[in-house]
GROMACS .gro file of C-alpha atoms in nm:
model
  475
    1MET     CA    1   7.468  12.511   5.019
    2ASP     CA    2   7.216  12.781   4.925
    3SER     CA    3   6.892  12.637   4.783
    4LEU     CA    4   6.898  12.877   4.486
    5LEU     CA    5   7.248  12.766   4.398
    6VAL     CA    6   7.147  12.401   4.427
    7THR     CA    7   6.852  12.458   4.194
    8ARG     CA    8   7.072  12.643   3.946
    9VAL     CA    9   7.331  12.363   3.937
   10ALA     CA   10   7.056  12.101   3.893
   11ASN     CA   11   6.910  12.296   3.603
   12LEU     CA   12   7.250  12.332   3.438
   13LEU     CA   13   7.308  11.954   3.465
   14ASN     CA   14   6.948  11.875   3.367
   15CYS     CA   15   6.904  11.675   3.690
   16LYS     CA   16   6.628  11.638   3.945
   17LEU     CA   17   6.678  11.747   4.303
   18GLY     CA   18   6.676  11.460   4.552
   19SER     CA   19   6.751  11.388   4.915
   20PHE     CA   20   6.892  11.106   5.122
   21PRO     CA   21   6.819  10.827   5.177
   22ILE     CA   22   6.795  10.704   4.818
   23LYS     CA   23   6.771  10.354   4.677
   24TYR     CA   24   7.036  10.189   4.462
   25LEU     CA   25   6.995   9.827   4.350
   26GLY     CA   26   6.719   9.795   4.608
   27LEU     CA   27   6.943   9.907   4.897
   28PRO     CA   28   6.907  10.233   5.091
   29ILE     CA   29   7.196  10.479   5.053
   30SER     CA   30   7.230  10.759   5.306
   31ASP     CA   31   7.487  11.009   5.426
   32LYS     CA   32   7.397  10.932   5.790
   33HIS     CA   33   7.268  10.654   6.009
   34ILE     CA   34   6.963  10.477   5.866
   35SER     CA   35   6.684  10.474   6.124
   36ILE     CA   36   6.455  10.182   6.196
   37LEU     CA   37   6.159  10.355   6.030
   38GLU     CA   38   6.360  10.401   5.711
   39TRP     CA   39   6.391  10.020   5.692
   40GLU     CA   40   6.011   9.990   5.668
   41PRO     CA   41   6.018   9.877   5.301
   42LEU     CA   42   6.228   9.578   5.410
   43TYR     CA   43   6.025   9.447   5.703
   44GLY     CA   44   5.705   9.562   5.533
   45LYS     CA   45   5.788   9.334   5.242
   46VAL     CA   46   5.813   9.038   5.480
   47ALA     CA   47   5.477   9.121   5.638
   48ASN     CA   48   5.306   9.170   5.301
   49ARG     CA   49   5.439   8.842   5.165
   50VAL     CA   50   5.186   8.656   5.378
   51SER     CA   51   4.887   8.817   5.201
   52PRO     CA   52   4.868   8.570   4.903
   53TRP     CA   53   4.844   8.282   5.150
   54ARG     CA   54   4.534   8.418   5.327
   55GLY     CA   55   4.229   8.193   5.325
   56ARG     CA   56   4.436   7.877   5.279
   57PHE     CA   57   4.448   7.599   5.533
   58LEU     CA   58   4.814   7.551   5.617
   59SER     CA   59   4.942   7.294   5.863
   60SER     CA   60   5.227   7.367   6.103
   61ALA     CA   61   5.460   7.184   5.862
   62ALA     CA   62   5.352   7.404   5.569
   63ARG     CA   63   5.395   7.719   5.777
   64LEU     CA   64   5.742   7.609   5.887
   65ILE     CA   65   5.849   7.543   5.528
   66LEU     CA   66   5.710   7.874   5.401
   67THR     CA   67   5.869   8.063   5.691
   68ASN     CA   68   6.211   7.921   5.609
   69SER     CA   69   6.193   7.921   5.230
   70SER     CA   70   6.015   8.252   5.171
   71LEU     CA   71   5.984   8.487   5.468
   72SER     CA   72   6.335   8.424   5.603
   73SER     CA   73   6.502   8.463   5.263
   74LEU     CA   74   6.360   8.804   5.173
   75PRO     CA   75   6.606   9.017   5.379
   76LEU     CA   76   6.919   8.811   5.299
   77PHE     CA   77   7.046   9.040   5.021
   78THR     CA   78   7.017   9.348   5.244
   79MET     CA   79   7.176   9.168   5.541
   80GLY     CA   80   7.477   9.093   5.324
   81MET     CA   81   7.550   9.467   5.305
   82PHE     CA   82   7.422   9.622   5.628
   83LEU     CA   83   7.432   9.526   5.996
   84LEU     CA   84   7.068   9.581   6.083
   85ALA     CA   85   6.970   9.717   6.424
   86ASP     CA   86   6.800   9.493   6.680
   87GLY     CA   87   6.478   9.686   6.626
   88VAL     CA   88   6.479   9.598   6.256
   89HIS     CA   89   6.535   9.230   6.334
   90ALA     CA   90   6.247   9.245   6.582
   91ARG     CA   91   6.021   9.379   6.307
   92LEU     CA   92   6.140   9.100   6.075
   93ASP     CA   93   6.066   8.840   6.342
   94THR     CA   94   5.716   8.965   6.424
   95PRO     CA   95   5.543   8.864   6.095
   96ARG     CA   96   5.739   8.538   6.081
   97SER     CA   97   5.641   8.445   6.435
   98LYS     CA   98   5.280   8.545   6.383
   99PHE     CA   99   5.256   8.345   6.061
  100PHE     CA  100   5.410   8.032   6.212
  101TRP     CA  101   5.188   8.028   6.521
  102GLU     CA  102   4.866   8.183   6.389
  103GLY     CA  103   4.871   8.113   6.015
  104THR     CA  104   4.683   8.353   5.789
  105GLY     CA  105   4.353   8.360   5.976
  106ILE     CA  106   4.218   8.643   6.188
  107LYS     CA  107   4.183   8.430   6.502
  108LYS     CA  108   4.456   8.498   6.755
  109LYS     CA  109   4.648   8.193   6.876
  110TYR     CA  110   4.900   8.139   7.152
  111HIS     CA  111   5.273   8.175   7.086
  112LEU     CA  112   5.377   7.891   7.314
  113ILE     CA  113   5.756   7.905   7.272
  114LYS     CA  114   5.994   8.200   7.251
  115TRP     CA  115   6.097   8.285   6.897
  116VAL     CA  116   6.468   8.259   6.977
  117ALA     CA  117   6.412   7.894   7.081
  118LEU     CA  118   6.243   7.814   6.750
  119CYS     CA  119   6.538   7.967   6.566
  120ARG     CA  120   6.789   7.722   6.712
  121PRO     CA  121   6.908   7.440   6.484
  122LYS     CA  122   6.711   7.117   6.517
  123LYS     CA  123   6.996   6.928   6.680
  124PHE     CA  124   7.014   7.197   6.950
  125GLY     CA  125   6.645   7.175   7.035
  126GLY     CA  126   6.490   7.423   6.788
  127LEU     CA  127   6.297   7.402   6.462
  128GLY     CA  128   6.579   7.530   6.244
  129ILE     CA  129   6.410   7.860   6.153
  130LEU     CA  130   6.663   8.118   6.039
  131ASN     CA  131   6.792   8.347   6.313
  132SER     CA  132   6.808   8.670   6.111
  133LYS     CA  133   7.038   8.849   6.357
  134LEU     CA  134   7.305   8.577   6.358
  135MET     CA  135   7.277   8.525   5.983
  136ASN     CA  136   7.327   8.899   5.940
  137VAL     CA  137   7.656   8.871   6.130
  138ALA     CA  138   7.767   8.567   5.929
  139LEU     CA  139   7.690   8.735   5.595
  140LEU     CA  140   7.881   9.052   5.681
  141THR     CA  141   8.179   8.854   5.810
  142LYS     CA  142   8.235   8.728   5.458
  143TRP     CA  143   8.364   9.075   5.365
  144ILE     CA  144   8.630   9.052   5.637
  145TRP     CA  145   8.738   8.716   5.497
  146LYS     CA  146   8.773   8.869   5.150
  147LEU     CA  147   8.985   9.151   5.290
  148SER     CA  148   9.204   8.903   5.479
  149GLN     CA  149   9.264   8.714   5.153
  150ASN     CA  150   9.379   9.034   4.978
  151GLU     CA  151   9.110   9.016   4.713
  152GLN     CA  152   9.133   9.269   4.434
  153GLY     CA  153   8.860   9.490   4.295
  154LEU     CA  154   8.719   9.839   4.287
  155TRP     CA  155   8.541   9.794   4.622
  156VAL     CA  156   8.870   9.694   4.790
  157ASP     CA  157   9.050   9.992   4.637
  158ILE     CA  158   8.784  10.230   4.769
  159LEU     CA  159   8.794  10.084   5.121
  160ARG     CA  160   9.173  10.082   5.129
  161ALA     CA  161   9.199  10.443   5.009
  162LYS     CA  162   8.941  10.563   5.260
  163TYR     CA  163   9.007  10.356   5.572
  164PHE     CA  164   9.343  10.176   5.571
  165LEU     CA  165   9.601  10.343   5.352
  166ALA     CA  166   9.879  10.144   5.519
  167GLY     CA  167   9.719   9.827   5.386
  168ASN     CA  168   9.638   9.680   5.727
  169PHE     CA  169   9.269   9.622   5.795
  170LEU     CA  170   9.329   9.574   6.169
  171THR     CA  171   9.464   9.927   6.212
  172SER     CA  172   9.192  10.091   6.002
  173LYS     CA  173   8.964  10.378   6.103
  174ALA     CA  174   8.690  10.274   6.341
  175LYS     CA  175   8.416  10.500   6.204
  176GLY     CA  176   8.294  10.544   5.851
  177SER     CA  177   8.001  10.452   5.629
  178THR     CA  178   7.713  10.232   5.744
  179PHE     CA  179   7.867   9.939   5.556
  180TRP     CA  180   8.211   9.991   5.709
  181ASN     CA  181   8.076  10.035   6.062
  182GLY     CA  182   7.891   9.706   6.026
  183ILE     CA  183   8.207   9.523   5.920
  184GLN     CA  184   8.394   9.661   6.220
  185LYS     CA  185   8.123   9.543   6.461
  186VAL     CA  186   8.127   9.182   6.340
  187MET     CA  187   8.504   9.146   6.376
  188PRO     CA  188   8.466   8.932   6.696
  189ALA     CA  189   8.266   8.680   6.493
  190PHE     CA  190   8.551   8.651   6.243
  191THR     CA  191   8.790   8.549   6.520
  192LEU     CA  192   8.571   8.246   6.603
  193GLY     CA  193   8.697   8.062   6.297
  194ALA     CA  194   9.001   8.253   6.168
  195LYS     CA  195   9.335   8.077   6.222
  196PHE     CA  196   9.636   8.301   6.153
  197CYS     CA  197   9.972   8.181   6.031
  198VAL     CA  198  10.219   8.445   6.150
  199ASN     CA  199  10.507   8.549   5.928
  200ASN     CA  200  10.580   8.920   5.972
  201GLY     CA  201  10.307   8.959   6.234
  202SER     CA  202  10.174   9.286   6.092
  203SER     CA  203   9.825   9.150   6.016
  204THR     CA  204   9.766   8.952   6.335
  205ARG     CA  205   9.660   9.082   6.676
  206PHE     CA  206   9.868   8.947   6.963
  207TRP     CA  207   9.587   8.891   7.214
  208LEU     CA  208   9.266   8.867   7.015
  209ASP     CA  209   9.352   8.649   6.714
  210HIS     CA  210   9.412   8.275   6.715
  211TRP     CA  211   9.773   8.242   6.600
  212PHE     CA  212   9.947   8.042   6.875
  213GLY     CA  213   9.833   7.733   7.060
  214SER     CA  214   9.485   7.585   7.050
  215GLU     CA  215   9.298   7.911   7.121
  216PRO     CA  216   9.352   8.290   7.127
  217LEU     CA  217   9.591   8.415   7.398
  218TRP     CA  218   9.315   8.617   7.565
  219LYS     CA  219   9.152   8.285   7.653
  220SER     CA  220   9.456   8.074   7.735
  221HIS     CA  221   9.632   8.351   7.935
  222SER     CA  222   9.338   8.552   8.064
  223LEU     CA  223   9.517   8.670   8.382
  224ALA     CA  224   9.774   8.863   8.180
  225TYR     CA  225   9.526   8.969   7.912
  226ARG     CA  226   9.293   9.146   8.159
  227LEU     CA  227   9.579   9.375   8.264
  228ALA     CA  228   9.717   9.456   7.917
  229THR     CA  229   9.701   9.826   7.830
  230ASN     CA  230   9.666   9.768   7.454
  231VAL     CA  231   9.462   9.458   7.372
  232ASP     CA  232   9.474   9.539   6.998
  233ILE     CA  233   9.854   9.530   6.977
  234LEU     CA  234   9.986   9.344   6.671
  235VAL     CA  235  10.218   9.045   6.692
  236ALA     CA  236  10.484   9.242   6.502
  237ASP     CA  237  10.474   9.523   6.760
  238ALA     CA  238  10.460   9.289   7.059
  239LEU     CA  239  10.758   9.075   6.953
  240ARG     CA  240  10.978   9.343   6.801
  241THR     CA  241  11.187   9.374   7.118
  242ASN     CA  242  11.318   9.149   7.393
  243PRO     CA  243  11.160   9.166   7.647
  244HIS     CA  244  10.834   9.183   7.455
  245ALA     CA  245  10.675   9.525   7.409
  246VAL     CA  246  10.358   9.438   7.603
  247SER     CA  247  10.269   9.677   7.886
  248PHE     CA  248  10.030   9.629   8.176
  249LYS     CA  249   9.807   9.859   8.379
  250ARG     CA  250   9.987   9.784   8.705
  251PRO     CA  251  10.272   9.565   8.839
  252LEU     CA  252  10.182   9.197   8.810
  253LEU     CA  253  10.109   8.985   9.116
  254ASP     CA  254  10.278   8.648   9.162
  255ASN     CA  255  10.014   8.440   8.982
  256GLU     CA  256   9.982   8.700   8.706
  257ARG     CA  257  10.360   8.716   8.667
  258ALA     CA  258  10.372   8.336   8.644
  259CYS     CA  259  10.108   8.344   8.372
  260TRP     CA  260  10.299   8.606   8.170
  261ASP     CA  261  10.639   8.444   8.218
  262GLY     CA  262  10.494   8.111   8.103
  263LEU     CA  263  10.365   8.277   7.786
  264VAL     CA  264  10.699   8.447   7.719
  265ALA     CA  265  10.874   8.111   7.756
  266ASP     CA  266  10.629   7.949   7.512
  267LEU     CA  267  10.687   8.227   7.256
  268ALA     CA  268  11.064   8.195   7.271
  269GLY     CA  269  11.067   7.983   6.956
  270VAL     CA  270  10.854   8.221   6.750
  271ASN     CA  271  11.057   8.400   6.482
  272LEU     CA  272  10.914   8.663   6.250
  273ARG     CA  273  10.975   8.639   5.875
  274PRO     CA  274  10.938   8.899   5.600
  275GLU     CA  275  10.643   8.729   5.427
  276ALA     CA  276  10.289   8.848   5.490
  277ASP     CA  277  10.065   8.666   5.737
  278SER     CA  278   9.805   8.425   5.602
  279VAL     CA  279   9.460   8.326   5.730
  280SER     CA  280   9.271   7.997   5.707
  281TRP     CA  281   8.922   7.908   5.825
  282ALA     CA  282   8.918   7.649   6.102
  283LEU     CA  283   8.541   7.585   6.089
  284SER     CA  284   8.542   7.414   5.750
  285ARG     CA  285   8.738   7.120   5.613
  286SER     CA  286   8.851   7.315   5.307
  287GLY     CA  287   9.006   7.590   5.518
  288LYS     CA  288   8.797   7.846   5.330
  289PHE     CA  289   8.528   8.066   5.479
  290SER     CA  290   8.161   7.977   5.437
  291VAL     CA  291   7.864   8.166   5.575
  292GLN     CA  292   7.698   7.841   5.683
  293SER     CA  293   7.997   7.726   5.890
  294LEU     CA  294   8.004   8.053   6.085
  295TYR     CA  295   7.625   8.052   6.129
  296ASN     CA  296   7.648   7.697   6.269
  297LYS     CA  297   7.913   7.815   6.514
  298LEU     CA  298   7.708   8.114   6.625
  299THR     CA  299   7.401   7.897   6.688
  300GLU     CA  300   7.578   7.628   6.888
  301GLY     CA  301   7.419   7.510   7.211
  302PRO     CA  302   7.337   7.203   7.418
  303THR     CA  303   7.217   6.914   7.203
  304LEU     CA  304   6.876   6.752   7.241
  305ASP     CA  305   6.894   6.375   7.298
  306ILE     CA  306   6.589   6.293   7.088
  307ALA     CA  307   6.667   6.536   6.805
  308ARG     CA  308   6.840   6.287   6.576
  309GLY     CA  309   6.571   6.022   6.602
  310LEU     CA  310   6.282   6.267   6.587
  311TRP     CA  311   6.383   6.458   6.276
  312ASN     CA  312   6.491   6.141   6.092
  313ALA     CA  313   6.173   5.952   6.181
  314ALA     CA  314   5.954   5.834   5.892
  315ILE     CA  315   5.651   6.037   6.001
  316PRO     CA  316   5.496   6.355   5.856
  317LEU     CA  317   5.666   6.683   5.942
  318LYS     CA  318   5.361   6.819   6.124
  319ILE     CA  319   5.372   6.515   6.354
  320LYS     CA  320   5.741   6.581   6.423
  321ILE     CA  321   5.659   6.940   6.519
  322PHE     CA  322   5.379   6.818   6.744
  323VAL     CA  323   5.609   6.565   6.917
  324TRP     CA  324   5.876   6.836   6.954
  325GLN     CA  325   5.622   7.058   7.131
  326MET     CA  326   5.508   6.768   7.347
  327PHE     CA  327   5.861   6.702   7.474
  328ARG     CA  328   5.886   7.072   7.568
  329ASP     CA  329   5.536   7.075   7.728
  330ARG     CA  330   5.436   7.357   7.495
  331LEU     CA  331   5.112   7.222   7.351
  332PRO     CA  332   4.783   7.410   7.406
  333SER     CA  333   4.699   7.198   7.710
  334SER     CA  334   4.447   7.315   7.966
  335ASN     CA  335   4.728   7.419   8.199
  336ASN     CA  336   4.911   7.623   7.934
  337ILE     CA  337   4.588   7.795   7.826
  338ALA     CA  338   4.499   7.881   8.186
  339HIS     CA  339   4.854   8.009   8.244
  340ARG     CA  340   4.799   8.254   7.958
  341ASN     CA  341   4.462   8.367   8.098
  342GLY     CA  342   4.270   8.172   7.837
  343PRO     CA  343   3.928   8.002   7.862
  344SER     CA  344   4.039   7.710   8.081
  345ASP     CA  345   4.068   7.617   8.447
  346GLY     CA  346   4.376   7.398   8.395
  347SER     CA  347   4.200   7.065   8.462
  348CYS     CA  348   4.159   6.754   8.249
  349VAL     CA  349   3.821   6.720   8.076
  350LEU     CA  350   3.824   6.343   8.138
  351CYS     CA  351   3.940   6.298   8.497
  352GLY     CA  352   3.959   6.650   8.642
  353HIS     CA  353   4.328   6.635   8.734
  354HIS     CA  354   4.587   6.903   8.653
  355GLU     CA  355   4.639   6.881   8.275
  356ASP     CA  356   4.983   6.928   8.123
  357ALA     CA  357   5.155   6.735   7.845
  358ASN     CA  358   5.269   6.457   8.078
  359HIS     CA  359   4.916   6.407   8.206
  360ILE     CA  360   4.761   6.405   7.857
  361PHE     CA  361   4.999   6.156   7.701
  362PHE     CA  362   5.119   5.941   7.992
  363ASN     CA  363   4.913   5.967   8.312
  364CYS     CA  364   4.548   6.010   8.215
  365HIS     CA  365   4.335   5.691   8.215
  366LEU     CA  366   4.304   5.694   7.837
  367ALA     CA  367   4.681   5.731   7.792
  368ARG     CA  368   4.757   5.452   8.042
  369PHE     CA  369   4.534   5.216   7.846
  370ALA     CA  370   4.704   5.311   7.518
  371TRP     CA  371   5.055   5.255   7.655
  372SER     CA  372   4.959   4.917   7.800
  373ALA     CA  373   4.854   4.809   7.450
  374VAL     CA  374   5.185   4.926   7.303
  375ARG     CA  375   5.378   4.739   7.573
  376GLU     CA  376   5.198   4.420   7.482
  377ALA     CA  377   5.246   4.474   7.109
  378PHE     CA  378   5.623   4.512   7.141
  379GLY     CA  379   5.668   4.266   7.427
  380GLN     CA  380   5.842   4.529   7.639
  381ASN     CA  381   5.803   4.650   7.997
  382TRP     CA  382   5.788   5.023   7.918
  383ASN     CA  383   5.583   5.227   8.161
  384PRO     CA  384   5.655   5.594   8.079
  385ARG     CA  385   5.508   5.847   8.318
  386SER     CA  386   5.653   6.153   8.146
  387ALA     CA  387   5.820   6.266   7.826
  388LEU     CA  388   6.155   6.224   8.000
  389ASP     CA  389   6.077   5.856   8.071
  390LEU     CA  390   5.994   5.806   7.704
  391CYS     CA  391   6.333   5.943   7.596
  392ALA     CA  392   6.522   5.642   7.732
  393PRO     CA  393   6.383   5.371   7.498
  394LEU     CA  394   6.373   5.611   7.202
  395VAL     CA  395   6.739   5.710   7.240
  396ALA     CA  396   6.855   5.358   7.321
  397HIS     CA  397   6.743   5.211   6.986
  398ARG     CA  398   6.898   5.362   6.671
  399ASP     CA  399   6.868   5.064   6.436
  400GLY     CA  400   6.570   4.936   6.237
  401PHE     CA  401   6.383   4.862   6.558
  402GLY     CA  402   6.436   5.223   6.665
  403ARG     CA  403   6.298   5.356   6.337
  404VAL     CA  404   5.987   5.141   6.372
  405LEU     CA  405   5.954   5.244   6.735
  406TRP     CA  406   5.960   5.613   6.646
  407ARG     CA  407   5.680   5.565   6.391
  408CYS     CA  408   5.465   5.370   6.635
  409VAL     CA  409   5.522   5.619   6.918
  410GLY     CA  410   5.444   5.910   6.685
  411ALA     CA  411   5.123   5.741   6.569
  412LEU     CA  412   5.015   5.665   6.926
  413LEU     CA  413   5.083   6.019   7.053
  414TRP     CA  414   4.898   6.168   6.755
  415SER     CA  415   4.604   5.932   6.817
  416ILE     CA  416   4.582   6.048   7.178
  417ARG     CA  417   4.606   6.411   7.066
  418THR     CA  418   4.327   6.388   6.805
  419THR     CA  419   4.102   6.191   7.039
  420ARG     CA  420   4.141   6.441   7.321
  421ASN     CA  421   4.083   6.733   7.085
  422LYS     CA  422   3.749   6.577   6.992
  423MET     CA  423   3.667   6.544   7.360
  424THR     CA  424   3.779   6.895   7.460
  425ILE     CA  425   3.665   7.102   7.162
  426GLU     CA  426   3.370   6.909   7.017
  427HIS     CA  427   3.272   6.724   7.337
  428LYS     CA  428   3.267   6.393   7.146
  429PHE     CA  429   3.394   6.102   7.352
  430PRO     CA  430   3.521   5.774   7.202
  431SER     CA  431   3.272   5.488   7.210
  432HIS     CA  432   3.548   5.253   7.326
  433PRO     CA  433   3.907   5.310   7.452
  434ALA     CA  434   4.027   5.078   7.176
  435ASP     CA  435   3.941   5.355   6.926
  436ILE     CA  436   4.280   5.508   7.008
  437ILE     CA  437   4.455   5.185   6.906
  438PHE     CA  438   4.244   5.173   6.590
  439LYS     CA  439   4.349   5.529   6.504
  440CYS     CA  440   4.712   5.443   6.573
  441HIS     CA  441   4.694   5.151   6.328
  442LEU     CA  442   4.521   5.372   6.070
  443PHE     CA  443   4.792   5.638   6.093
  444LEU     CA  444   5.067   5.376   6.053
  445GLN     CA  445   4.897   5.248   5.738
  446THR     CA  446   4.877   5.602   5.600
  447TRP     CA  447   5.245   5.668   5.674
  448THR     CA  448   5.370   5.341   5.519
  449PRO     CA  449   5.516   5.512   5.204
  450LEU     CA  450   5.738   5.729   5.426
  451GLY     CA  451   5.932   5.434   5.569
  452LYS     CA  452   6.244   5.268   5.437
  453ARG     CA  453   6.205   4.954   5.231
  454ARG     CA  454   6.439   4.756   5.454
  455ASP     CA  455   6.209   4.823   5.751
  456ALA     CA  456   5.893   4.707   5.570
  457ASP     CA  457   5.878   4.356   5.719
  458ARG     CA  458   5.943   4.475   6.073
  459MET     CA  459   5.685   4.752   6.032
  460THR     CA  460   5.425   4.512   5.893
  461GLU     CA  461   5.476   4.281   6.191
  462ALA     CA  462   5.433   4.570   6.438
  463MET     CA  463   5.116   4.690   6.264
  464GLU     CA  464   4.969   4.341   6.271
  465ARG     CA  465   5.036   4.314   6.644
  466ILE     CA  466   4.868   4.651   6.705
  467ARG     CA  467   4.568   4.544   6.493
  468LEU     CA  468   4.525   4.220   6.688
  469ILE     CA  469   4.550   4.401   7.022
  470GLN     CA  470   4.287   4.649   6.905
  471ILE     CA  471   4.054   4.357   6.821
  472ASP     CA  472   4.123   4.178   7.150
  473THR     CA  473   4.053   4.483   7.363
  474ARG     CA  474   3.707   4.521   7.213
  475HIS     CA  475   3.601   4.178   7.335
   0.00000   0.00000   0.00000
């Protein structure tokens, strides 16, 4: 449109001239794709949120809590409307990662573990920090659930009039607004938990949706699925004729024909009815969609054996994070610092051997002495030489003894850590090896309020044994 005409119309309507993108309710609105740079107010807000915390001493526990409660929550509203690009998520992760590992100081510190590993749930070996990319998918999927439930409202009327006049979301236009394109892209995530009850079959995809058996047909009959010409075919279209109106790219081989014939035989009892299809959510007990249930599904992975005991242990959160790093050998040991070209030669300051987490906490002379004292205190024959060896007794005991054991192990490991830090950083060596046992007893006393009341007697007995051993070793 001619600029003079635009100005004239604006003057007639008493309006200001503007240009896209604009902001509405804090969200960017544009007539084209929103670039990564145009999302700068969003990831800039996350980076600037750290400023009020500068100059404060924050432990790893405090940084973890602030990362989850504040930094990770800032983009949630936007992620509920737009599927952000990977580049935007990377810019959201950068200030969160930097704050967790380095705090608010100007001194650069090592990022010892990949950010994606920290963002796994605790039971799967992570720290439970929000994975913004997967949460973005889960939040947008909620709109698909609302459409599948035939919700009413102005927003539904607009989408239906623009994209699926026939009333079927599955046969809608593939391209549209930024919001609509995002919904289309997260459709595979919806199928992870959606369970379709087929009536007329016009709202259920034959291959891709879970409507028959224990899983979608593309999984259970993959030989036939890989050769199908139209993988988006609806159940109503596929079953409207006999034989079924499913075509393939080429004639089927014997094993492929057997797979297809078996499926046809299984579907012989399926009869279509005039009622509309319905959808339930298989990932929650209520059968209704929840963002958390889908996020949990998207973040699934192999479980960590010690996760349950570690995160339920009656020890401070910063000690739990430290023990978690120790089991992954991702502490700032001499070896890890040297591996990252830091000021270290990779050797132990005490004995000169190769220093990793296993050496620090299990194999060095100081650690061997400490573990011998613990063995005597508990009357056990433990002799761990690595973090993996330590897993066995920790996982084996889940009762009151196990809870006490976790506290004692946490106190001992933290005593070794603080003692070695004094030696490495300040060059102050303990006057007696029994100082580690003394520190362990002191930490247990400090952590007493964190324990359960029913474990008090057992904990008191263990502390008394450790105190007596500390006295005996000095003489």
